[in-house]
Amino acid sequence: MKQNSDKKTRIIIYTICILFLGVFLAYGIIYKFPAIFQETITKIEKDVTVTDEGIADAVEKVYDSVVVVSTYKDNTLYSSGSGFIYKIDGKKSYIITNNHVIADGDNYKVTYTDGEIIEASLLGGDEYADIAVLQVKSRENIKAVDIGATDALRVGDTTFTVGAPLDNVYSWTVTRGIISGKERLVEVSVDSMNDTDYIMNVLQTDAAVNSGNSGGPLCDSNGEVIGVISAKISSTGVEGMGFAIPIETAIEKAEQIINGESSEYPYMGISMLNVNDAYHYPQYYRYLNDNDINSGVMVVDVQDNSSAASAKLQTGDIIIGINGKKISNVAYLRYELYKFNVGDKIKVTFIRDGKEKTVSMKLTSKLQTS
């Protein structure tokens, strides 16, 4: 009996030893060759190279071509902004800036990086494109900027600005950022009496844009100008939202101005009011409230012999669509309207007496003389 008991004990001890040996062996194999017990996954990743090199060389290419634009009225400084030499024709140099920088002035001067101040003449401007052109005498060693393109731009591409923020106190400040968005629709005002007059299709950048940067260049990492700084969103809780007119749009308008061509915009021939604003007028409030109309453009007056008159639009009509595109306010009406050419026919949808109607309208012209 004792022999059988000793034999059983030895078997148990051997079993335990073999078990522990197996565990240690398995652990050693897993530790040494972990891939044996892992699932093989094939993953293809896009190679991305991220660098953070300085852009000093790119800045140097455009820096001396940027000027401070000073607008005077009755011999008093009225406003200031930035601009850049985009074209040189012999003894004449042409400077692009914003129309709102030079609006209402009667005398203009530009200041160069070396401090020289030169008289400038205004060739003209387009308030809805927010582009104006100044002409100055060419200066030796001052060249035009290199013009880029926006088609190939991608969100995340490096950008920088050169301008005169804060009313020239920090002239030729360089700020760096990226393209934050393309084809942004931004409501802007071309008249200080109105909140929004027009919609602009612009580039968005997070490069710092401040008062005085208006009219200056937005450049890519090669130092080529891809836009004209025009606006920023300035509000509590909002940072790094600046906007620039695409350079293609700016050049097209600038060439029209230089060539003495007038900017021809389609014209309906109505006086109008945002529906939201019309609610403040007692004569409109009840009608709008009773018909639950919360957006659109109210026709306040129809000019004789105009496109609107021919289409039989009436005072009190609420325009809510152009060619199927929703019209929520005056700014969007102009944005959609200015996609068409003089002579085009459009479909205008409106509300009259609480009922929706649509009429055809042939557009005439409203010239903005340069």
mmCIF file of C-alpha atoms in Angstrom:
data_model
loop_
_atom_site.group_PDB
_atom_site.id
_atom_site.type_symbol
_atom_site.label_atom_id
_atom_site.label_comp_id
_atom_site.label_asym_id
_atom_site.label_seq_id
_atom_site.Cartn_x
_atom_site.Cartn_y
_atom_site.Cartn_z
ATOM 1 C CA MET A 1 0.000 0.000 0.000
ATOM 2 C CA LYS A 2 2.868 2.348 0.838
ATOM 3 C CA GLN A 3 4.526 1.718 -2.511
ATOM 4 C CA ASN A 4 1.304 2.577 -4.335
ATOM 5 C CA SER A 5 0.975 5.779 -2.294
ATOM 6 C CA ASP A 6 4.581 6.820 -3.024
ATOM 7 C CA LYS A 7 4.053 6.086 -6.691
ATOM 8 C CA LYS A 8 0.941 8.281 -6.821
ATOM 9 C CA THR A 9 2.805 11.099 -5.043
ATOM 10 C CA ARG A 10 5.661 10.945 -7.554
ATOM 11 C CA ILE A 11 3.158 11.070 -10.466
ATOM 12 C CA ILE A 12 1.479 14.144 -8.996
ATOM 13 C CA ILE A 13 4.823 15.889 -8.452
ATOM 14 C CA TYR A 14 5.955 15.030 -12.005
ATOM 15 C CA THR A 15 2.646 16.304 -13.412
ATOM 16 C CA ILE A 16 2.943 19.585 -11.527
ATOM 17 C CA CYS A 17 6.536 20.034 -12.665
ATOM 18 C CA ILE A 18 5.632 19.336 -16.292
ATOM 19 C CA LEU A 19 2.704 21.784 -16.032
ATOM 20 C CA PHE A 20 4.912 24.582 -14.666
ATOM 21 C CA LEU A 21 7.573 23.804 -17.269
ATOM 22 C CA GLY A 22 4.949 24.082 -20.020
ATOM 23 C CA VAL A 23 3.711 27.395 -18.699
ATOM 24 C CA PHE A 24 7.229 28.864 -18.524
ATOM 25 C CA LEU A 25 8.024 27.524 -21.988
ATOM 26 C CA ALA A 26 4.852 29.048 -23.457
ATOM 27 C CA TYR A 27 5.567 32.375 -21.771
ATOM 28 C CA GLY A 28 9.105 32.352 -23.181
ATOM 29 C CA ILE A 29 7.859 31.667 -26.691
ATOM 30 C CA ILE A 30 5.213 34.447 -26.469
ATOM 31 C CA TYR A 31 7.793 36.877 -25.098
ATOM 32 C CA LYS A 32 10.368 35.993 -27.728
ATOM 33 C CA PHE A 33 8.026 35.673 -30.710
ATOM 34 C CA PRO A 34 4.893 37.759 -29.982
ATOM 35 C CA ALA A 35 3.955 38.054 -33.656
ATOM 36 C CA ILE A 36 3.122 34.316 -33.778
ATOM 37 C CA PHE A 37 -0.005 34.918 -31.683
ATOM 38 C CA GLN A 38 -1.091 38.212 -33.328
ATOM 39 C CA GLU A 39 -3.507 38.635 -36.183
ATOM 40 C CA THR A 40 -1.762 39.837 -39.335
ATOM 41 C CA ILE A 41 -3.422 43.043 -40.646
ATOM 42 C CA THR A 42 -2.415 44.740 -43.853
ATOM 43 C CA LYS A 43 -2.825 48.528 -43.646
ATOM 44 C CA ILE A 44 -1.963 51.009 -46.391
ATOM 45 C CA GLU A 45 -1.321 54.541 -45.198
ATOM 46 C CA LYS A 46 -0.738 57.719 -47.167
ATOM 47 C CA ASP A 47 2.789 59.042 -46.723
ATOM 48 C CA VAL A 48 2.634 62.517 -45.222
ATOM 49 C CA THR A 49 5.638 64.760 -44.774
ATOM 50 C CA VAL A 50 5.223 67.517 -42.207
ATOM 51 C CA THR A 51 7.824 70.249 -41.990
ATOM 52 C CA ASP A 52 7.920 73.583 -40.228
ATOM 53 C CA GLU A 53 10.460 75.565 -42.148
ATOM 54 C CA GLY A 54 10.442 79.349 -42.048
ATOM 55 C CA ILE A 55 8.902 81.384 -44.876
ATOM 56 C CA ALA A 56 11.356 84.270 -44.786
ATOM 57 C CA ASP A 57 12.396 83.752 -48.427
ATOM 58 C CA ALA A 58 8.753 83.829 -49.531
ATOM 59 C CA VAL A 59 8.088 86.970 -47.483
ATOM 60 C CA GLU A 60 11.071 88.755 -49.042
ATOM 61 C CA LYS A 61 9.619 88.187 -52.511
ATOM 62 C CA VAL A 62 6.526 90.263 -51.766
ATOM 63 C CA TYR A 63 7.514 92.485 -48.829
ATOM 64 C CA ASP A 64 8.717 95.627 -50.653
ATOM 65 C CA SER A 65 5.815 95.443 -53.114
ATOM 66 C CA VAL A 66 3.310 96.007 -50.298
ATOM 67 C CA VAL A 67 2.315 99.603 -49.563
ATOM 68 C CA VAL A 68 0.297 101.503 -46.998
ATOM 69 C CA VAL A 69 -2.667 103.227 -48.640
ATOM 70 C CA SER A 70 -3.783 106.493 -47.026
ATOM 71 C CA THR A 71 -7.114 108.014 -48.043
ATOM 72 C CA TYR A 72 -7.724 111.723 -47.458
ATOM 73 C CA LYS A 73 -10.909 113.760 -47.540
ATOM 74 C CA ASP A 74 -10.773 117.552 -47.415
ATOM 75 C CA ASN A 75 -7.035 117.328 -46.658
ATOM 76 C CA THR A 76 -7.702 115.173 -43.591
ATOM 77 C CA LEU A 77 -6.729 111.530 -43.217
ATOM 78 C CA TYR A 78 -9.996 109.670 -43.671
ATOM 79 C CA SER A 79 -8.973 105.997 -43.691
ATOM 80 C CA SER A 80 -6.014 103.735 -44.323
ATOM 81 C CA GLY A 81 -5.311 100.203 -45.398
ATOM 82 C CA SER A 82 -2.900 98.122 -47.397
ATOM 83 C CA GLY A 83 -2.251 97.443 -51.059
ATOM 84 C CA PHE A 84 0.273 95.818 -53.364
ATOM 85 C CA ILE A 85 1.845 96.502 -56.742
ATOM 86 C CA TYR A 86 0.461 93.873 -59.040
ATOM 87 C CA LYS A 87 1.438 95.292 -62.417
ATOM 88 C CA ILE A 88 4.092 97.623 -63.843
ATOM 89 C CA ASP A 89 3.804 99.181 -67.284
ATOM 90 C CA GLY A 90 6.882 101.297 -67.930
ATOM 91 C CA LYS A 91 6.637 104.406 -65.779
ATOM 92 C CA LYS A 92 3.246 103.391 -64.393
ATOM 93 C CA SER A 93 2.676 101.018 -61.503
ATOM 94 C CA TYR A 94 -0.754 99.706 -60.588
ATOM 95 C CA ILE A 95 -1.767 98.981 -57.011
ATOM 96 C CA ILE A 96 -4.660 96.746 -55.994
ATOM 97 C CA THR A 97 -6.475 97.533 -52.765
ATOM 98 C CA ASN A 98 -10.018 97.247 -51.403
ATOM 99 C CA ASN A 99 -12.721 99.598 -52.600
ATOM 100 C CA HIS A 100 -13.772 100.209 -49.002
ATOM 101 C CA VAL A 101 -10.240 101.482 -48.247
ATOM 102 C CA ILE A 102 -10.500 104.314 -50.799
ATOM 103 C CA ALA A 103 -14.274 104.941 -50.726
ATOM 104 C CA ASP A 104 -15.372 108.558 -50.167
ATOM 105 C CA GLY A 105 -11.838 109.937 -50.447
ATOM 106 C CA ASP A 106 -10.619 112.746 -52.713
ATOM 107 C CA ASN A 107 -6.860 112.338 -52.370
ATOM 108 C CA TYR A 108 -4.613 109.309 -51.978
ATOM 109 C CA LYS A 109 -1.032 108.550 -50.948
ATOM 110 C CA VAL A 110 0.981 105.351 -50.708
ATOM 111 C CA THR A 111 3.922 104.675 -48.415
ATOM 112 C CA TYR A 112 6.694 102.223 -49.236
ATOM 113 C CA THR A 113 8.776 100.110 -46.872
ATOM 114 C CA ASP A 114 11.653 102.631 -47.035
ATOM 115 C CA GLY A 115 9.327 105.395 -45.824
ATOM 116 C CA GLU A 116 8.936 107.219 -49.163
ATOM 117 C CA ILE A 117 5.454 108.643 -49.693
ATOM 118 C CA ILE A 118 4.078 109.075 -53.225
ATOM 119 C CA GLU A 119 0.870 110.662 -54.501
ATOM 120 C CA ALA A 120 -1.490 108.170 -56.104
ATOM 121 C CA SER A 121 -4.369 108.612 -58.500
ATOM 122 C CA LEU A 122 -7.526 106.533 -58.253
ATOM 123 C CA LEU A 123 -8.405 104.778 -61.495
ATOM 124 C CA GLY A 124 -11.630 103.381 -60.110
ATOM 125 C CA GLY A 125 -13.274 100.788 -57.932
ATOM 126 C CA ASP A 126 -16.057 98.252 -57.757
ATOM 127 C CA GLU A 127 -17.993 98.283 -54.501
ATOM 128 C CA TYR A 128 -19.500 94.803 -54.797
ATOM 129 C CA ALA A 129 -16.223 93.136 -55.786
ATOM 130 C CA ASP A 130 -14.511 95.379 -53.172
ATOM 131 C CA ILE A 131 -11.592 95.982 -55.528
ATOM 132 C CA ALA A 132 -9.997 99.322 -56.438
ATOM 133 C CA VAL A 133 -6.905 100.283 -58.429
ATOM 134 C CA LEU A 134 -4.482 103.123 -57.736
ATOM 135 C CA GLN A 135 -1.826 104.317 -60.168
ATOM 136 C CA VAL A 136 1.594 105.645 -59.111
ATOM 137 C CA LYS A 137 4.884 106.455 -60.788
ATOM 138 C CA SER A 138 7.109 103.406 -60.996
ATOM 139 C CA ARG A 139 10.048 103.291 -58.624
ATOM 140 C CA GLU A 140 13.405 101.755 -59.358
ATOM 141 C CA ASN A 141 14.010 98.416 -57.630
ATOM 142 C CA ILE A 142 10.333 98.079 -56.686
ATOM 143 C CA LYS A 143 8.805 95.208 -58.611
ATOM 144 C CA ALA A 144 5.335 93.761 -58.966
ATOM 145 C CA VAL A 145 4.299 90.751 -56.911
ATOM 146 C CA ASP A 146 4.184 87.272 -58.371
ATOM 147 C CA ILE A 147 0.602 86.209 -59.007
ATOM 148 C CA GLY A 148 -0.484 82.729 -57.947
ATOM 149 C CA ALA A 149 -3.676 80.736 -58.454
ATOM 150 C CA THR A 150 -6.377 79.349 -56.191
ATOM 151 C CA ASP A 151 -7.471 76.283 -58.171
ATOM 152 C CA ALA A 152 -4.823 73.986 -56.731
ATOM 153 C CA LEU A 153 -5.056 75.340 -53.180
ATOM 154 C CA ARG A 154 -5.941 72.811 -50.525
ATOM 155 C CA VAL A 155 -7.275 73.313 -47.049
ATOM 156 C CA GLY A 156 -4.237 73.251 -44.794
ATOM 157 C CA ASP A 157 -1.849 74.923 -47.242
ATOM 158 C CA THR A 158 0.415 77.549 -45.660
ATOM 159 C CA THR A 159 -0.516 81.201 -46.144
ATOM 160 C CA PHE A 160 0.774 84.528 -44.915
ATOM 161 C CA THR A 161 -0.229 88.175 -45.065
ATOM 162 C CA VAL A 162 1.740 91.409 -45.191
ATOM 163 C CA GLY A 163 -0.070 94.575 -44.231
ATOM 164 C CA ALA A 164 -0.472 97.618 -42.038
ATOM 165 C CA PRO A 165 -2.694 96.617 -39.106
ATOM 166 C CA LEU A 166 -3.967 99.027 -36.489
ATOM 167 C CA ASP A 167 -3.827 102.174 -38.618
ATOM 168 C CA ASN A 168 -0.151 101.970 -39.649
ATOM 169 C CA VAL A 169 1.207 101.588 -36.128
ATOM 170 C CA TYR A 170 2.638 98.194 -37.061
ATOM 171 C CA SER A 171 3.104 98.605 -40.809
ATOM 172 C CA TRP A 172 4.340 95.614 -42.841
ATOM 173 C CA THR A 173 3.418 93.130 -40.183
ATOM 174 C CA VAL A 174 3.678 89.531 -41.394
ATOM 175 C CA THR A 175 1.221 86.945 -40.070
ATOM 176 C CA ARG A 176 1.212 83.268 -40.906
ATOM 177 C CA GLY A 177 -1.565 80.691 -41.082
ATOM 178 C CA ILE A 178 -3.229 78.186 -43.357
ATOM 179 C CA ILE A 179 -6.086 77.999 -45.821
ATOM 180 C CA SER A 180 -9.002 77.232 -43.503
ATOM 181 C CA GLY A 181 -11.650 77.007 -46.197
ATOM 182 C CA LYS A 182 -12.428 77.711 -49.836
ATOM 183 C CA GLU A 183 -15.516 79.207 -51.475
ATOM 184 C CA ARG A 184 -16.873 80.606 -48.231
ATOM 185 C CA LEU A 185 -19.984 82.777 -48.598
ATOM 186 C CA VAL A 186 -19.645 85.801 -46.327
ATOM 187 C CA GLU A 187 -22.163 88.607 -45.868
ATOM 188 C CA VAL A 188 -20.537 92.021 -46.156
ATOM 189 C CA SER A 189 -21.622 95.639 -46.090
ATOM 190 C CA VAL A 190 -20.717 98.111 -48.812
ATOM 191 C CA ASP A 191 -22.636 100.883 -47.104
ATOM 192 C CA SER A 192 -22.071 101.924 -43.509
ATOM 193 C CA MET A 193 -25.842 102.433 -43.207
ATOM 194 C CA ASN A 194 -26.559 98.731 -43.735
ATOM 195 C CA ASP A 195 -25.559 95.575 -41.894
ATOM 196 C CA THR A 196 -25.195 93.378 -44.976
ATOM 197 C CA ASP A 197 -25.521 94.306 -48.630
ATOM 198 C CA TYR A 198 -23.866 91.511 -50.525
ATOM 199 C CA ILE A 199 -22.461 87.992 -50.375
ATOM 200 C CA MET A 200 -18.817 87.473 -51.296
ATOM 201 C CA ASN A 201 -17.275 84.149 -52.321
ATOM 202 C CA VAL A 202 -13.921 84.185 -50.537
ATOM 203 C CA LEU A 203 -10.969 82.219 -49.187
ATOM 204 C CA GLN A 204 -10.807 81.717 -45.431
ATOM 205 C CA THR A 205 -7.524 81.860 -43.525
ATOM 206 C CA ASP A 206 -6.543 81.761 -39.875
ATOM 207 C CA ALA A 207 -3.586 84.109 -40.464
ATOM 208 C CA ALA A 208 -4.166 87.095 -38.200
ATOM 209 C CA VAL A 209 -6.117 89.836 -39.982
ATOM 210 C CA ASN A 210 -6.586 93.187 -38.274
ATOM 211 C CA SER A 211 -7.877 96.644 -39.076
ATOM 212 C CA GLY A 212 -5.542 98.059 -41.708
ATOM 213 C CA ASN A 213 -4.808 94.723 -43.386
ATOM 214 C CA SER A 214 -7.640 95.376 -45.841
ATOM 215 C CA GLY A 215 -6.369 95.458 -49.408
ATOM 216 C CA GLY A 216 -3.127 93.652 -48.608
ATOM 217 C CA PRO A 217 -2.027 90.373 -50.156
ATOM 218 C CA LEU A 218 -2.733 86.860 -48.984
ATOM 219 C CA CYS A 219 0.205 84.774 -50.179
ATOM 220 C CA ASP A 220 1.082 81.103 -50.477
ATOM 221 C CA SER A 221 4.304 79.505 -49.236
ATOM 222 C CA ASN A 222 6.035 80.401 -52.522
ATOM 223 C CA GLY A 223 5.424 84.114 -51.973
ATOM 224 C CA GLU A 224 2.798 84.283 -54.730
ATOM 225 C CA VAL A 225 -0.338 86.358 -54.156
ATOM 226 C CA ILE A 226 -3.465 84.203 -54.071
ATOM 227 C CA GLY A 227 -5.947 86.678 -52.620
ATOM 228 C CA VAL A 228 -6.733 90.199 -51.471
ATOM 229 C CA ILE A 229 -7.520 90.546 -47.762
ATOM 230 C CA SER A 230 -11.017 91.979 -47.472
ATOM 231 C CA ALA A 231 -12.689 91.157 -44.170
ATOM 232 C CA LYS A 232 -12.640 89.316 -40.880
ATOM 233 C CA ILE A 233 -15.247 88.149 -38.420
ATOM 234 C CA SER A 234 -14.896 90.252 -35.316
ATOM 235 C CA SER A 235 -17.039 88.956 -32.500
ATOM 236 C CA THR A 236 -16.748 87.684 -28.953
ATOM 237 C CA GLY A 237 -15.568 84.096 -29.007
ATOM 238 C CA VAL A 238 -14.377 84.240 -32.624
ATOM 239 C CA GLU A 239 -10.687 84.152 -33.453
ATOM 240 C CA GLY A 240 -8.658 83.487 -36.560
ATOM 241 C CA MET A 241 -11.341 83.942 -39.210
ATOM 242 C CA GLY A 242 -10.057 86.202 -41.984
ATOM 243 C CA PHE A 243 -11.224 86.322 -45.582
ATOM 244 C CA ALA A 244 -9.628 87.164 -48.909
ATOM 245 C CA ILE A 245 -10.974 87.773 -52.391
ATOM 246 C CA PRO A 246 -9.544 85.124 -54.758
ATOM 247 C CA ILE A 247 -6.794 86.656 -56.880
ATOM 248 C CA GLU A 248 -8.511 85.644 -60.123
ATOM 249 C CA THR A 249 -11.572 87.733 -59.215
ATOM 250 C CA ALA A 250 -9.394 90.651 -58.127
ATOM 251 C CA ILE A 251 -7.312 90.653 -61.317
ATOM 252 C CA GLU A 252 -10.401 90.458 -63.526
ATOM 253 C CA LYS A 253 -11.915 93.520 -61.860
ATOM 254 C CA ALA A 254 -8.592 95.369 -61.797
ATOM 255 C CA GLU A 255 -8.119 94.891 -65.530
ATOM 256 C CA GLN A 256 -11.629 96.184 -66.197
ATOM 257 C CA ILE A 257 -10.828 99.299 -64.198
ATOM 258 C CA ILE A 258 -7.467 99.890 -65.908
ATOM 259 C CA ASN A 259 -9.059 99.477 -69.322
ATOM 260 C CA GLY A 260 -11.732 102.023 -68.458
ATOM 261 C CA GLU A 261 -14.545 99.486 -68.598
ATOM 262 C CA SER A 262 -17.589 99.951 -66.406
ATOM 263 C CA SER A 263 -18.762 97.123 -64.191
ATOM 264 C CA GLU A 264 -22.138 96.112 -65.559
ATOM 265 C CA TYR A 265 -24.497 94.425 -63.130
ATOM 266 C CA PRO A 266 -27.964 93.026 -63.835
ATOM 267 C CA TYR A 267 -30.701 95.260 -62.500
ATOM 268 C CA MET A 268 -34.283 94.521 -61.479
ATOM 269 C CA GLY A 269 -35.362 98.093 -60.735
ATOM 270 C CA ILE A 270 -36.775 97.777 -57.222
ATOM 271 C CA SER A 271 -36.264 99.349 -53.836
ATOM 272 C CA MET A 272 -36.135 96.550 -51.288
ATOM 273 C CA LEU A 273 -36.042 95.707 -47.623
ATOM 274 C CA ASN A 274 -35.158 92.578 -45.682
ATOM 275 C CA VAL A 275 -38.300 90.907 -44.344
ATOM 276 C CA ASN A 276 -36.748 90.814 -40.852
ATOM 277 C CA ASP A 277 -36.336 94.588 -41.012
ATOM 278 C CA ALA A 278 -39.821 95.096 -42.466
ATOM 279 C CA TYR A 279 -41.298 93.675 -39.264
ATOM 280 C CA HIS A 280 -40.284 96.937 -37.577
ATOM 281 C CA TYR A 281 -42.639 98.933 -39.818
ATOM 282 C CA PRO A 282 -46.303 99.046 -38.665
ATOM 283 C CA GLN A 283 -47.613 99.043 -42.258
ATOM 284 C CA TYR A 284 -45.894 95.689 -42.940
ATOM 285 C CA TYR A 285 -45.976 93.954 -39.575
ATOM 286 C CA ARG A 286 -49.547 92.632 -39.607
ATOM 287 C CA TYR A 287 -49.350 91.245 -43.146
ATOM 288 C CA LEU A 288 -46.020 89.492 -42.503
ATOM 289 C CA ASN A 289 -47.165 88.147 -39.134
ATOM 290 C CA ASP A 290 -50.551 86.930 -40.401
ATOM 291 C CA ASN A 291 -48.903 85.075 -43.285
ATOM 292 C CA ASP A 292 -46.026 83.752 -41.136
ATOM 293 C CA ILE A 293 -43.350 85.175 -43.472
ATOM 294 C CA ASN A 294 -39.955 85.135 -41.777
ATOM 295 C CA SER A 295 -37.440 85.556 -44.606
ATOM 296 C CA GLY A 296 -37.170 87.028 -48.067
ATOM 297 C CA VAL A 297 -36.997 90.471 -49.612
ATOM 298 C CA MET A 298 -39.888 92.902 -49.569
ATOM 299 C CA VAL A 299 -40.439 95.081 -52.639
ATOM 300 C CA VAL A 300 -40.809 98.611 -51.296
ATOM 301 C CA ASP A 301 -41.017 100.364 -54.653
ATOM 302 C CA VAL A 302 -40.920 99.477 -58.376
ATOM 303 C CA GLN A 303 -39.247 101.847 -60.815
ATOM 304 C CA ASP A 304 -41.117 102.802 -63.973
ATOM 305 C CA ASN A 305 -39.997 101.063 -67.182
ATOM 306 C CA SER A 306 -37.758 98.687 -65.215
ATOM 307 C CA SER A 307 -37.412 94.901 -65.484
ATOM 308 C CA ALA A 308 -39.539 94.517 -62.370
ATOM 309 C CA ALA A 309 -42.246 96.773 -63.795
ATOM 310 C CA SER A 310 -42.327 94.760 -67.022
ATOM 311 C CA ALA A 311 -42.674 91.580 -64.959
ATOM 312 C CA LYS A 312 -45.531 93.270 -63.044
ATOM 313 C CA LEU A 313 -43.949 93.033 -59.622
ATOM 314 C CA GLN A 314 -45.726 95.235 -57.096
ATOM 315 C CA THR A 315 -44.983 97.049 -53.884
ATOM 316 C CA GLY A 316 -45.492 94.611 -51.029
ATOM 317 C CA ASP A 317 -44.427 91.507 -52.943
ATOM 318 C CA ILE A 318 -42.022 89.268 -51.021
ATOM 319 C CA ILE A 319 -39.262 87.806 -53.232
ATOM 320 C CA ILE A 320 -38.263 84.357 -51.966
ATOM 321 C CA GLY A 321 -36.451 82.790 -54.926
ATOM 322 C CA ILE A 322 -34.471 83.362 -58.135
ATOM 323 C CA ASN A 323 -34.254 80.470 -60.572
ATOM 324 C CA GLY A 324 -35.036 78.024 -57.805
ATOM 325 C CA LYS A 325 -32.431 79.398 -55.387
ATOM 326 C CA LYS A 326 -33.781 80.488 -52.009
ATOM 327 C CA ILE A 327 -33.596 84.210 -51.280
ATOM 328 C CA SER A 328 -33.467 84.930 -47.559
ATOM 329 C CA ASN A 329 -32.393 88.576 -47.603
ATOM 330 C CA VAL A 330 -31.121 91.438 -49.776
ATOM 331 C CA ALA A 331 -27.520 90.203 -49.664
ATOM 332 C CA TYR A 332 -28.467 86.800 -51.079
ATOM 333 C CA LEU A 333 -30.723 88.400 -53.695
ATOM 334 C CA ARG A 334 -27.767 90.379 -55.043
ATOM 335 C CA TYR A 335 -25.491 87.339 -54.842
ATOM 336 C CA GLU A 336 -27.843 85.216 -56.950
ATOM 337 C CA LEU A 337 -28.794 88.084 -59.278
ATOM 338 C CA TYR A 338 -25.186 88.978 -60.093
ATOM 339 C CA LYS A 339 -24.512 85.456 -61.350
ATOM 340 C CA PHE A 340 -26.463 86.457 -64.456
ATOM 341 C CA ASN A 341 -25.690 88.810 -67.322
ATOM 342 C CA VAL A 342 -27.612 91.761 -68.628
ATOM 343 C CA GLY A 343 -30.203 90.463 -71.088
ATOM 344 C CA ASP A 344 -30.635 87.099 -69.351
ATOM 345 C CA LYS A 345 -34.108 85.910 -68.396
ATOM 346 C CA ILE A 346 -34.686 84.682 -64.876
ATOM 347 C CA LYS A 347 -37.568 83.245 -62.885
ATOM 348 C CA VAL A 348 -38.529 85.262 -59.818
ATOM 349 C CA THR A 349 -40.620 83.568 -57.126
ATOM 350 C CA PHE A 350 -42.529 85.797 -54.719
ATOM 351 C CA ILE A 351 -45.436 85.893 -52.279
ATOM 352 C CA ARG A 352 -48.409 88.160 -52.915
ATOM 353 C CA ASP A 353 -51.558 88.154 -50.805
ATOM 354 C CA GLY A 354 -50.293 85.047 -49.050
ATOM 355 C CA LYS A 355 -49.922 83.076 -52.289
ATOM 356 C CA GLU A 356 -46.710 82.002 -54.013
ATOM 357 C CA LYS A 357 -46.257 83.143 -57.611
ATOM 358 C CA THR A 358 -43.495 83.007 -60.245
ATOM 359 C CA VAL A 359 -42.818 85.421 -63.120
ATOM 360 C CA SER A 360 -40.218 85.639 -65.869
ATOM 361 C CA MET A 361 -38.004 88.730 -65.927
ATOM 362 C CA LYS A 362 -35.499 90.003 -68.489
ATOM 363 C CA LEU A 363 -32.620 91.770 -66.776
ATOM 364 C CA THR A 364 -31.466 95.257 -67.711
ATOM 365 C CA SER A 365 -28.240 96.886 -66.530
ATOM 366 C CA LYS A 366 -27.007 99.043 -63.727
ATOM 367 C CA LEU A 367 -23.557 100.430 -64.405
ATOM 368 C CA GLN A 368 -20.948 101.118 -61.787
ATOM 369 C CA THR A 369 -18.756 103.699 -63.436
ATOM 370 C CA SER A 370 -15.097 103.344 -62.711
#
